[in-house]
Coordinates of C-alpha atoms in Angstrom, one line a residue:
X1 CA 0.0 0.0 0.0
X2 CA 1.3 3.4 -1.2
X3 CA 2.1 6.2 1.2
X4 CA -0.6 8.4 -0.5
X5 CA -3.1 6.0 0.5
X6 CA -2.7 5.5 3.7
X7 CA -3.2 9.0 4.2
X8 CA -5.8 10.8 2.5
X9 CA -5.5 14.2 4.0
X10 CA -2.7 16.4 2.4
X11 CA 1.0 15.1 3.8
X12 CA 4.1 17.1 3.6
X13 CA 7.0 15.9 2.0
X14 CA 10.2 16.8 3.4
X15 CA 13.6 16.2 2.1
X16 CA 16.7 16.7 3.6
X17 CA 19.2 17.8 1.2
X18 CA 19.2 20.3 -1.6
X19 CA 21.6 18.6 -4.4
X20 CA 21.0 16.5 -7.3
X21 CA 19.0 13.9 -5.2
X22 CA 17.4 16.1 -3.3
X23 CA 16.0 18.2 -6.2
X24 CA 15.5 15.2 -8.9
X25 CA 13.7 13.6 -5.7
X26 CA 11.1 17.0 -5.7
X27 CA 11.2 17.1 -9.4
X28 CA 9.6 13.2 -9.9
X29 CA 7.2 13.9 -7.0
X30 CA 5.9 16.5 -9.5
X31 CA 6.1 14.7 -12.7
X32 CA 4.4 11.7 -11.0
X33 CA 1.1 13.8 -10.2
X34 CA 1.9 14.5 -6.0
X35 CA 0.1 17.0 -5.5
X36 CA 0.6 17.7 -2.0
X37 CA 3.3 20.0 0.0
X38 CA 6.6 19.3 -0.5
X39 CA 9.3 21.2 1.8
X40 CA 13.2 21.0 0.3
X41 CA 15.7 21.9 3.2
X42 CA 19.4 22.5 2.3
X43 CA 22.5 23.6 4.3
X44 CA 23.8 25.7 2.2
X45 CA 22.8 29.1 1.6
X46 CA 23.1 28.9 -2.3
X47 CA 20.2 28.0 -4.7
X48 CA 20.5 24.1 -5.3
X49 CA 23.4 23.5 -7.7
X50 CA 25.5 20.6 -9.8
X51 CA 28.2 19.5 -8.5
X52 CA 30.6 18.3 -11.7
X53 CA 31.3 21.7 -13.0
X54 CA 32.7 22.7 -9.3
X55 CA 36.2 21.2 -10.5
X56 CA 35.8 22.0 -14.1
X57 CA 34.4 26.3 -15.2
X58 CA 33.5 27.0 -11.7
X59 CA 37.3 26.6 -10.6
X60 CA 38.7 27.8 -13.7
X61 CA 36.5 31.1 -13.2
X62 CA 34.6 29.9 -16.7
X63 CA 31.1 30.5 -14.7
X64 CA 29.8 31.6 -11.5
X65 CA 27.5 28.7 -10.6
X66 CA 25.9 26.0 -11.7
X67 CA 22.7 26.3 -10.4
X68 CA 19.8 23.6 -11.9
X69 CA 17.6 25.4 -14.2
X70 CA 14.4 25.1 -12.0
X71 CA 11.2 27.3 -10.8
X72 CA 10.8 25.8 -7.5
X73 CA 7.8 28.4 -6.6
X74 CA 6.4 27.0 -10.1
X75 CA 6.4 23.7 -8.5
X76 CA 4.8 24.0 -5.6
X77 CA 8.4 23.6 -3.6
X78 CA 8.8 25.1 -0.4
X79 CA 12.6 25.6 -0.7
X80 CA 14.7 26.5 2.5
X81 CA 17.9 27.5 2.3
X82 CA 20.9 28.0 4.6
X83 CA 19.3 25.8 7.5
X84 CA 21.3 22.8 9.1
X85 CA 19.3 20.1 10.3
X86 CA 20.4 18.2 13.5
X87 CA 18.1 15.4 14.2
X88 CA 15.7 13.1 13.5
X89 CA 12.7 12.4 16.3
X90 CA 11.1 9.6 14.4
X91 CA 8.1 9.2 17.5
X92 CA 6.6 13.0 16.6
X93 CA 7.5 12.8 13.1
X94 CA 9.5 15.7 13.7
X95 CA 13.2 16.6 12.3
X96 CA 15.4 19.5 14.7
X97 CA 17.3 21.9 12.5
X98 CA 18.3 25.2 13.6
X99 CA 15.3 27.1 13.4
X100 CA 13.3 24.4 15.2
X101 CA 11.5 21.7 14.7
X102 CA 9.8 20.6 11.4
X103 CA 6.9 18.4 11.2
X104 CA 6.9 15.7 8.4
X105 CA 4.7 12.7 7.1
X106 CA 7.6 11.5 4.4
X107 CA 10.7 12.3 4.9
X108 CA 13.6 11.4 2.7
X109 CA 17.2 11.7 3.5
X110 CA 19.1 13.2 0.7
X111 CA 22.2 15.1 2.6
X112 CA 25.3 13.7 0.4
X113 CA 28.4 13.2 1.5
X114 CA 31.1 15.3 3.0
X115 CA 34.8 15.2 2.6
X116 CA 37.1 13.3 4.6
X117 CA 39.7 16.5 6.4
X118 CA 43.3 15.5 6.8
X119 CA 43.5 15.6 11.0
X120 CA 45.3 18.4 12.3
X121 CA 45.1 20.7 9.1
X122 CA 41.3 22.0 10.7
X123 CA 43.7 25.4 11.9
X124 CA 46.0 25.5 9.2
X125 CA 45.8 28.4 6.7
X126 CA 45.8 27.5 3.0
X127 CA 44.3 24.1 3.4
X128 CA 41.5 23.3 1.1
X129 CA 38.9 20.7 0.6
X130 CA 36.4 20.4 -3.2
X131 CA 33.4 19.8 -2.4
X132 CA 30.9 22.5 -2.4
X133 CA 30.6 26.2 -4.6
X134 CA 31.8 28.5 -1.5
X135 CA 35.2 25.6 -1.5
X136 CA 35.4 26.4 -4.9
X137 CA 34.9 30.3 -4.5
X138 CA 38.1 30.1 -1.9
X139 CA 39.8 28.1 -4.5
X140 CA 39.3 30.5 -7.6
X141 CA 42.2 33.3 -6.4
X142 CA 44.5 30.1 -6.0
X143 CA 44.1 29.2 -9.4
X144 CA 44.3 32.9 -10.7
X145 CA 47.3 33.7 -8.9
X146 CA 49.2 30.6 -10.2
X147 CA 49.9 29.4 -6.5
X148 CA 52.3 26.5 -5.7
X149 CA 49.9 23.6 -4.7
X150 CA 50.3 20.1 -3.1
X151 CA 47.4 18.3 -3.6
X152 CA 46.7 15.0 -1.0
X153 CA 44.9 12.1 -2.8
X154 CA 45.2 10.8 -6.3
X155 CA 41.7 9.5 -6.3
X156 CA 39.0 11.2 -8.8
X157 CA 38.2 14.7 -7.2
X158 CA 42.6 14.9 -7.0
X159 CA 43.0 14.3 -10.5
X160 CA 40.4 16.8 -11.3
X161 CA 41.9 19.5 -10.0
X162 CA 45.2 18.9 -10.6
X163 CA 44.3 18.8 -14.1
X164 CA 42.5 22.5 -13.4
X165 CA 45.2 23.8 -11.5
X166 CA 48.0 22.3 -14.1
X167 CA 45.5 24.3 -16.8
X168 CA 46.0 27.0 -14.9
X169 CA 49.5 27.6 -14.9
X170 CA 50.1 26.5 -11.2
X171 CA 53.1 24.4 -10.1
X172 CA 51.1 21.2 -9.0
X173 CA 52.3 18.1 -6.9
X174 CA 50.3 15.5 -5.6
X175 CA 50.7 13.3 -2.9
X176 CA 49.2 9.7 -2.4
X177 CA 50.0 7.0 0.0
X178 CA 48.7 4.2 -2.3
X179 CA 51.8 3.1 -4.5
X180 CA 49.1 4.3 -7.6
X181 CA 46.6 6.3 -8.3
X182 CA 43.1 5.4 -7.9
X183 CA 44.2 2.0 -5.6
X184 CA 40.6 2.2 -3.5
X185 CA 38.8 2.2 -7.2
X186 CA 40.7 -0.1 -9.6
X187 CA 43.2 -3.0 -10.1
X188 CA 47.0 -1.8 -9.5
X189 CA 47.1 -3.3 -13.6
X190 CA 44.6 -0.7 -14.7
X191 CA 45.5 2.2 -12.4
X192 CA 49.1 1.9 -12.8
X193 CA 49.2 3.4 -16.1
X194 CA 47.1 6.3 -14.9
X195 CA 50.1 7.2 -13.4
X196 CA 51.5 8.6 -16.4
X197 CA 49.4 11.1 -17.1
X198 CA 50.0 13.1 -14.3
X199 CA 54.2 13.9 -15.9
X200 CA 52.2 14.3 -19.2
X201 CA 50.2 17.6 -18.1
X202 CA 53.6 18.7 -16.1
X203 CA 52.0 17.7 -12.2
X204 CA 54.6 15.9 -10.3
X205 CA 53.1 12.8 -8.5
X206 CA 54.5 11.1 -5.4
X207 CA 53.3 7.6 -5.2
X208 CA 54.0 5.6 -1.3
X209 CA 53.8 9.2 0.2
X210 CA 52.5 10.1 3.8
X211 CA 51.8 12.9 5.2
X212 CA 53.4 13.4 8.2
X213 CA 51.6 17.2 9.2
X214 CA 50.9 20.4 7.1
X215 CA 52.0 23.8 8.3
X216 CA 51.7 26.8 6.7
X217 CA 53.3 26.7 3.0
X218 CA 54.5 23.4 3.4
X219 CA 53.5 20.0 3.8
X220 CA 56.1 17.7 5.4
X221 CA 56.0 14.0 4.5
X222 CA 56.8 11.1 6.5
X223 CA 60.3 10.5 5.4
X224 CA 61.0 14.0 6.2
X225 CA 60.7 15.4 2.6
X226 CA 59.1 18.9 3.0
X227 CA 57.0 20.4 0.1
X228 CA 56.6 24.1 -0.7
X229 CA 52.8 24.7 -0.8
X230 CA 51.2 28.1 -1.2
X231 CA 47.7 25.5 -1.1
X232 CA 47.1 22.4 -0.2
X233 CA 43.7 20.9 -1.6
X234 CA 42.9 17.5 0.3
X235 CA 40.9 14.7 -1.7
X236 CA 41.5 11.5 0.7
X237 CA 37.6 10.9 0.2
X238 CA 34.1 11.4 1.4
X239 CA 31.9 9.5 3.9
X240 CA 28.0 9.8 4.1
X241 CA 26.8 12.8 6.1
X242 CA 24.1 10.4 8.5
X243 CA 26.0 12.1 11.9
X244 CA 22.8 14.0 12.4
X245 CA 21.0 10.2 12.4
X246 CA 22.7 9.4 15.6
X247 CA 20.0 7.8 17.9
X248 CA 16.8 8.2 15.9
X249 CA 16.5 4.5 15.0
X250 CA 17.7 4.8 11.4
X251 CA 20.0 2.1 10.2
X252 CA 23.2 3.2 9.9
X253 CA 26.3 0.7 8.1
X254 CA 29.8 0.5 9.4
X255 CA 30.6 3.4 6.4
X256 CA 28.0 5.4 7.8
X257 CA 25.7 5.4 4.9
X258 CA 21.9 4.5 5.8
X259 CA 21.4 1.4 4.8
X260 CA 18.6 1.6 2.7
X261 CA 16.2 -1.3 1.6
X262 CA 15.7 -2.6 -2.6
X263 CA 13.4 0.2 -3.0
X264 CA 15.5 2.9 -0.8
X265 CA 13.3 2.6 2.1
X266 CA 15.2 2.5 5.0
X267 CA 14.2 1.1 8.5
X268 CA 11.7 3.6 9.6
X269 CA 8.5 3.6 8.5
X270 CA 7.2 7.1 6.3
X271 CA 11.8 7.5 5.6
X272 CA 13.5 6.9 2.2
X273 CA 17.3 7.7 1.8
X274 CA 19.1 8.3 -1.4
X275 CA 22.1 9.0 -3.3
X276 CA 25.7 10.2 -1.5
X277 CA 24.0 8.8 1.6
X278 CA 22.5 5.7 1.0
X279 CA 23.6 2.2 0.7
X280 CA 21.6 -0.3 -1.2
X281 CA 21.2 -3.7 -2.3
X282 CA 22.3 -5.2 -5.6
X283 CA 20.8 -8.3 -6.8
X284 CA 22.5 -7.6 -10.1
X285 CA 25.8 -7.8 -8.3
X286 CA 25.1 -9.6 -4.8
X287 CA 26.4 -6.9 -3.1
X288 CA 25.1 -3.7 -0.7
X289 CA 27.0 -0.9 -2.7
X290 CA 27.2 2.5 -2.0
X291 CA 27.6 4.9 -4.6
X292 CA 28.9 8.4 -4.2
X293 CA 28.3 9.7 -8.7
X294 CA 26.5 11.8 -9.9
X295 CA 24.0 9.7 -12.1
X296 CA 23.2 7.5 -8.9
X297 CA 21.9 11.1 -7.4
X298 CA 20.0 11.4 -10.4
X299 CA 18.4 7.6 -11.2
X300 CA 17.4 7.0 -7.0
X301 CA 14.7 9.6 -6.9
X302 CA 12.4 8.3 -9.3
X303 CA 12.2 5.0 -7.5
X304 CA 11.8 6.8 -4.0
X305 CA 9.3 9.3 -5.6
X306 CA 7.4 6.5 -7.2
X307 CA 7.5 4.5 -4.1
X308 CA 6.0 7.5 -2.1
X309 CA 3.2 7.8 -4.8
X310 CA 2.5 4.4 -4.7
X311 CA 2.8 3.7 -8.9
X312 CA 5.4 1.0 -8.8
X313 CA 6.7 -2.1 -6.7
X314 CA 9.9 -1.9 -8.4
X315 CA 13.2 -2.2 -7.1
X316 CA 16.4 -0.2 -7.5
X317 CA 19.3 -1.9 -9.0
X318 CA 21.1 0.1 -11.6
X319 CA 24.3 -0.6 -13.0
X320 CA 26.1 2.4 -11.4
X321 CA 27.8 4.5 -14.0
X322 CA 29.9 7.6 -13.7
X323 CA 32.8 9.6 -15.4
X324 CA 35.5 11.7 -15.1
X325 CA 37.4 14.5 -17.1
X326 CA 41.6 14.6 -16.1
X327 CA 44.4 15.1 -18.0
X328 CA 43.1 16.0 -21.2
X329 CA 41.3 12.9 -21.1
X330 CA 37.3 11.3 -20.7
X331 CA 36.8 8.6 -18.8
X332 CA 33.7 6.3 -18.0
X333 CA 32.9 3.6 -16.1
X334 CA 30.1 1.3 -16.0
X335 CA 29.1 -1.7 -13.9
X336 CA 30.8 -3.4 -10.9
X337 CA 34.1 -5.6 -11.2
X338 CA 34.5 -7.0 -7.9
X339 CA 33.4 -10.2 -8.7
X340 CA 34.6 -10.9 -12.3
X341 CA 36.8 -13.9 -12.6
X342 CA 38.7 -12.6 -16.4
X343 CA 39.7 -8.4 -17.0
X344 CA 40.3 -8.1 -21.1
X345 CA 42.6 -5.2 -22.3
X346 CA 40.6 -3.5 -25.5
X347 CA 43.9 -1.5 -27.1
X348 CA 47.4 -0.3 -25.4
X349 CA 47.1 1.6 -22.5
X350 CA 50.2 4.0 -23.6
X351 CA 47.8 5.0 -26.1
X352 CA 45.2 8.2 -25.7
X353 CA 42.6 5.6 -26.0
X354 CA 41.7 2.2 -25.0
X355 CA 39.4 0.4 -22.5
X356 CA 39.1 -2.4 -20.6
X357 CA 36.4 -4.8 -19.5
X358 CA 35.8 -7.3 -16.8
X359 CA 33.8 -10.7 -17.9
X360 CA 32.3 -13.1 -14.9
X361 CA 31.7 -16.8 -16.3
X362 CA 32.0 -15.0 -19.7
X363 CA 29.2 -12.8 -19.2
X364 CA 30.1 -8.7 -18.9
X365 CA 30.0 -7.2 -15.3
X366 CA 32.2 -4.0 -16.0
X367 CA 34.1 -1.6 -18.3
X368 CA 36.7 1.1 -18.0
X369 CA 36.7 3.4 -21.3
X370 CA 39.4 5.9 -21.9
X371 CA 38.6 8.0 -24.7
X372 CA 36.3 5.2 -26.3
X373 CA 32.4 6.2 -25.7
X374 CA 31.5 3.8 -28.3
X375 CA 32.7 1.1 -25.9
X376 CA 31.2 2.6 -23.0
X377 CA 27.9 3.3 -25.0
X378 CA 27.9 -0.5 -26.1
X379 CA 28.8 -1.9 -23.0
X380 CA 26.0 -0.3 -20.6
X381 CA 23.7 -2.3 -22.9
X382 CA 25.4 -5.4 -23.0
X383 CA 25.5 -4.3 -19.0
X384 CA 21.6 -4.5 -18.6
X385 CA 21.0 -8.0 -19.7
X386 CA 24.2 -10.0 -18.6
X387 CA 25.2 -11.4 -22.3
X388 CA 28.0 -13.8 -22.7
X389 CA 30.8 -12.4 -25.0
X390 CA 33.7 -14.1 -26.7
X391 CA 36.9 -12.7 -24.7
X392 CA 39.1 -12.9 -27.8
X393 CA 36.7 -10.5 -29.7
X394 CA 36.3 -8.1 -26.4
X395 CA 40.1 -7.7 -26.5
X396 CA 40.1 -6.9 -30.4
X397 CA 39.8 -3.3 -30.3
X398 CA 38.8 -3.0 -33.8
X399 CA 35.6 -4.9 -33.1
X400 CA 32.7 -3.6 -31.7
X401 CA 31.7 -4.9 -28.5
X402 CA 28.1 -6.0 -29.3
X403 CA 30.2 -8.0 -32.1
X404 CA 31.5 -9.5 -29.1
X405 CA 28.5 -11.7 -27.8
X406 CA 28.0 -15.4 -28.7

């Protein structure tokens, strides 16, 4: 039985988090036919934005925002801005946030995730995290003045802007403790030749590098090496912002993400979590994954907002998809390759392009494109309805992938 049906007088929607989940969650409600109040609550004072340009024209001083193109007084949206919410009384239906409390009769949990900080740099002048418009507002006059930065992390969001900064005409070193780039993400076969690119665009990177402390305009590294930084931008990760959860009964996994049912319900009644902060089950994988990319924030709302409105009993098991734009270079991912038994190289990786794809019992589970959307845009199809493929075509680069299945 649907939400709506249960209770026929008007119920107020509220949802917890003004980014792409948040707003796409407001945005189906609409474009399902929910006609009753819906209430969007963000931290931040800004109108709702997208993130991926943040790292790209935002930082570059290419545009001023990226706000979503929306009329939320045309929708019916009661959008409040600026207001942190700190708790969740699940017995009144009520949350806390720092105007007091706010009644609900759905509420959906939508608040991201937020940046690991390097400990002890909270004080420290110069030190910078990516994650929001004002971090990228702070970062702008950085990239103007062609400032000497360290960057901390060779993951995605360290990449990024080391390829902005590098753009920008700043002296650029990066630091990672991982003897690669990207070793949380992918195979040390796949990532080590990632590592390339960073001497390519003139960023120096230090792989097996630990940061011992950061003082101002320079970071010292464990084996005493000491590192001239007029900035340091920190990208070690993000974790689910749930701390305001604590003690209101909602589920919370070891990562800190809510751990959300197949249809993103989590384990109060009337309370749906998505995107940044929400972990989910895969039957397509056999695994709870949580997924912090864009196009997750985008797909979960329509199955929460169609849950809410009581049209569909289906479940929420995409094949989780995201890219990335570093080094000159565009790259995709699509799928999940922890389980495959067999990873087939698709062209030479010292080339500007070539992909790579991971088969389980022959069937595609995952693929890694660089500079190849044809592979990509084949391979989320193959993706979809498991297919099995003949690895000696996969590998042929001159064949098409859907040439590929037996």
């Amino acid at each position: 039985m649907s939400e709506q049906r249960t209770h026929p007088e008007e119920r107020n929607v509220v949802i917890v988090g003004a980014g792409m989940a948040g707003v796409q969650t407001a945005v189906a409600l609409r474009e399902g036919g929910f006609r009753d109040r819906i209430t969007l609550i963000g931290a931040e004072p800004h109108p709702p934005y997208d993130r991926p340009p943040l790292s790209k024209a935002v930082l570059l001083g290419q545009a001023d925002g990226s706000s979503f193109d929306l009329d939320f007084a045309a929708l019916s949206v009661d959008l409040r801005l600026g207001l942190a919410v700190t708790g969740l009384r699940p017995d009144v239906r009520e949350i806390d946030t720092a105007d007091g409390p706010v009644p609900y009769d759905v509420l959906v949990v939508a608040t991201g995730a937020e940046p690991v900080r390097l400990p002890g740099t909270e004080d420290v002048p110069g030190v910078h995290l990516l994650r929001t418009l004002d971090d990228a507002e702070r970062l702008r006059p950085v990239l103007a003045r062609q400032d000497e930065v360290v960057v901390v992390g060779a993951g995605w969001i360290g990449a990024e802007f080391a390829t902005a900064a590098r753009e920008a005409g700043c002296a650029v070193t990066v630091v990672e403790a991982a003897d690669r780039p990207l070793a949380g993400v992918l195979p040390a076969e796949v990532a080590a030749p990632m590592a390339g690119w960073y001497a390519e665009s003139g960023a120096v990177l230090l792989t097996g590098a630990r940061v011992a402390s950061v003082e101002p305009g320079a970071v010292v590294l464990a084996d005493g090496r000491r590192l001239p930084a007029d900035a340091v931008v920190v990208g070690v990760g993000a974790r689910p912002a749930t701390g305001w959860l604590a003690g209101s009964g909602v589920e919370l996994g070891p990562d800190g993400s809510v751990t959300a049912d197949e249809r993103l319900g989590t384990s109060l009644p009337g309370v749906y979590a998505v995107g940044d902060c929400a972990s989910f089950p895969s039957a397509r994988y056999g695994a709870r994954l949580l997924v912090h990319h864009w196009d997750n924030a985008l797909q979960g709302p329509r199955t929460v907002a169609a849950r809410i409105i009581g049209e569909t009993e289906g479940v929420y098991d995409p094949v989780p998809y995201f890219w990335s734009e570093q080094f000159g270079r565009f790259v995709q991912y699509a799928g999940h390759h922890a389980a495959a038994d067999t990873l087939v190289w698709r062209g030479d990786p010292a080339e500007a392009a070539w992909s790579v794809a991971w088969l389980r019992e022959g069937a595609l589970v995952a693929l890694l494109a660089v500079g190849r959307p044809r592979d990509l845009a084949q391979a989320r199809k193959l993706l979809d309805t498991p297919t099995r493929l003949d690895p000696r075509r996969v590998g042929d680069p001159a064949i098409p992938l859907k040439k590929a299945v037996l």
